[in-house]
């Protein structure tokens, strides 16, 4: 068998995975696209191992390590996505990035009014309640 067939298939799989990572907004679909890219790498490793007729089968050994790393990445990634979905109610990647930037900008120390040195007493409990509600 020619090396070109699995190499072209792996390149197509990798391009589809790359498009999925760049274009999708759902975090689970992004994780699936990363897995597609890793499978394209695994296909290349095995194809080149067969083509080179390596006695140690190092391409297949590296593929096993890649599969183990991918399984760990999916387990940790899904746990993070589920935790974020429970807290925020959405797994939209763009929305999460925007929320993180606004939360960091609002909670910087030294942002209070420098002229008085204290917060407004009427808005302080409301702000703390919002932060407690967001973290719960």
XYZ file of C-alpha atoms in Angstrom:
136
model
C 0.000 0.000 0.000
C 1.234 3.477 -0.810
C 2.060 5.912 1.949
C 0.098 8.666 0.204
C -3.348 7.222 1.030
C -3.102 7.296 4.846
C -1.114 10.546 4.724
C -3.847 12.292 2.687
C -6.560 10.860 4.949
C -4.653 12.030 8.044
C -4.215 15.500 6.529
C -7.963 15.703 5.826
C -8.805 14.568 9.356
C -6.378 17.076 10.829
C -7.830 19.919 8.720
C -11.373 19.016 9.761
C -10.268 18.974 13.409
C -8.476 22.300 13.027
C -11.595 23.846 11.491
C -13.635 22.481 14.396
C -11.283 24.010 16.964
C -11.269 27.404 15.259
C -14.944 27.654 14.259
C -16.925 25.964 17.031
C -18.219 27.719 20.105
C -19.353 24.721 22.113
C -16.574 23.430 24.363
C -17.542 19.775 23.888
C -17.305 20.120 20.107
C -13.903 21.767 20.513
C -12.738 18.775 22.588
C -14.058 16.407 19.914
C -12.135 18.343 17.274
C -8.932 18.064 19.301
C -9.492 14.312 19.495
C -9.925 14.203 15.716
C -6.583 15.966 15.327
C -4.902 13.496 17.693
C -6.356 10.585 15.715
C -4.885 12.054 12.532
C -1.483 12.100 14.235
C -1.985 8.485 15.341
C -2.817 7.468 11.772
C 0.389 9.098 10.534
C 2.467 7.406 13.229
C 1.157 3.946 12.371
C 1.382 4.516 8.605
C 4.997 5.637 8.789
C 5.828 2.767 11.149
C 4.455 0.266 8.622
C 6.138 2.032 5.701
C 9.558 2.122 7.371
C 9.223 -1.513 8.580
C 10.735 -0.622 11.937
C 11.718 -3.688 13.955
C 10.919 -1.985 17.255
C 7.539 -0.640 16.061
C 8.265 2.713 17.658
C 5.423 4.419 15.741
C 2.896 2.049 17.251
C 4.400 2.505 20.709
C 4.120 6.292 20.372
C 0.521 5.814 19.226
C -0.279 3.969 22.459
C 1.163 6.842 24.486
C -0.838 9.340 22.417
C -4.043 7.372 23.000
C -3.379 7.321 26.774
C -2.720 11.073 26.822
C -5.858 11.713 24.753
C -7.967 9.664 27.172
C -6.634 11.634 30.135
C -7.194 14.918 28.284
C -10.803 14.029 27.508
C -11.476 12.988 31.103
C -10.070 16.206 32.554
C -11.543 18.349 29.773
C -15.054 16.976 30.238
C -14.810 17.450 33.996
C -13.851 21.106 33.480
C -16.627 21.635 30.918
C -19.226 20.094 33.238
C -18.066 22.232 36.176
C -18.192 25.385 34.040
C -21.626 24.435 32.696
C -22.945 23.941 36.230
C -21.623 27.321 37.379
C -22.314 29.433 34.298
C -25.193 27.598 32.604
C -23.436 27.539 29.234
C -20.444 25.902 27.617
C -20.088 28.587 24.942
C -16.353 29.245 24.632
C -16.713 32.866 23.470
C -19.101 33.721 26.295
C -16.805 32.178 28.895
C -13.813 34.151 27.651
C -15.775 37.414 27.714
C -17.100 36.678 31.191
C -13.613 35.944 32.529
C -12.260 39.205 31.163
C -15.070 41.297 32.664
C -14.856 39.530 36.047
C -11.113 40.134 36.217
C -11.538 43.793 35.308
C -14.239 44.306 37.950
C -12.355 42.603 40.791
C -8.972 44.298 40.489
C -7.793 45.801 43.778
C -7.514 49.549 43.810
C -10.489 50.070 41.498
C -12.548 51.802 44.155
C -12.939 55.533 44.122
C -9.584 57.071 45.059
C -11.117 60.352 46.267
C -13.064 58.829 49.143
C -11.054 55.651 49.738
C -14.184 53.640 50.628
C -16.974 51.952 48.758
C -20.506 53.248 48.698
C -22.223 51.629 51.687
C -25.458 51.024 49.764
C -23.859 49.102 46.876
C -21.297 47.066 48.853
C -23.734 44.364 50.120
C -25.331 44.062 46.670
C -21.961 43.523 45.026
C -20.964 40.881 47.561
C -24.311 39.103 47.090
C -23.807 39.026 43.306
C -20.307 37.533 43.697
C -21.545 34.944 46.197
C -24.415 34.010 43.862
C -22.054 33.675 40.892
C -19.698 31.339 42.757
C -22.456 29.173 44.225
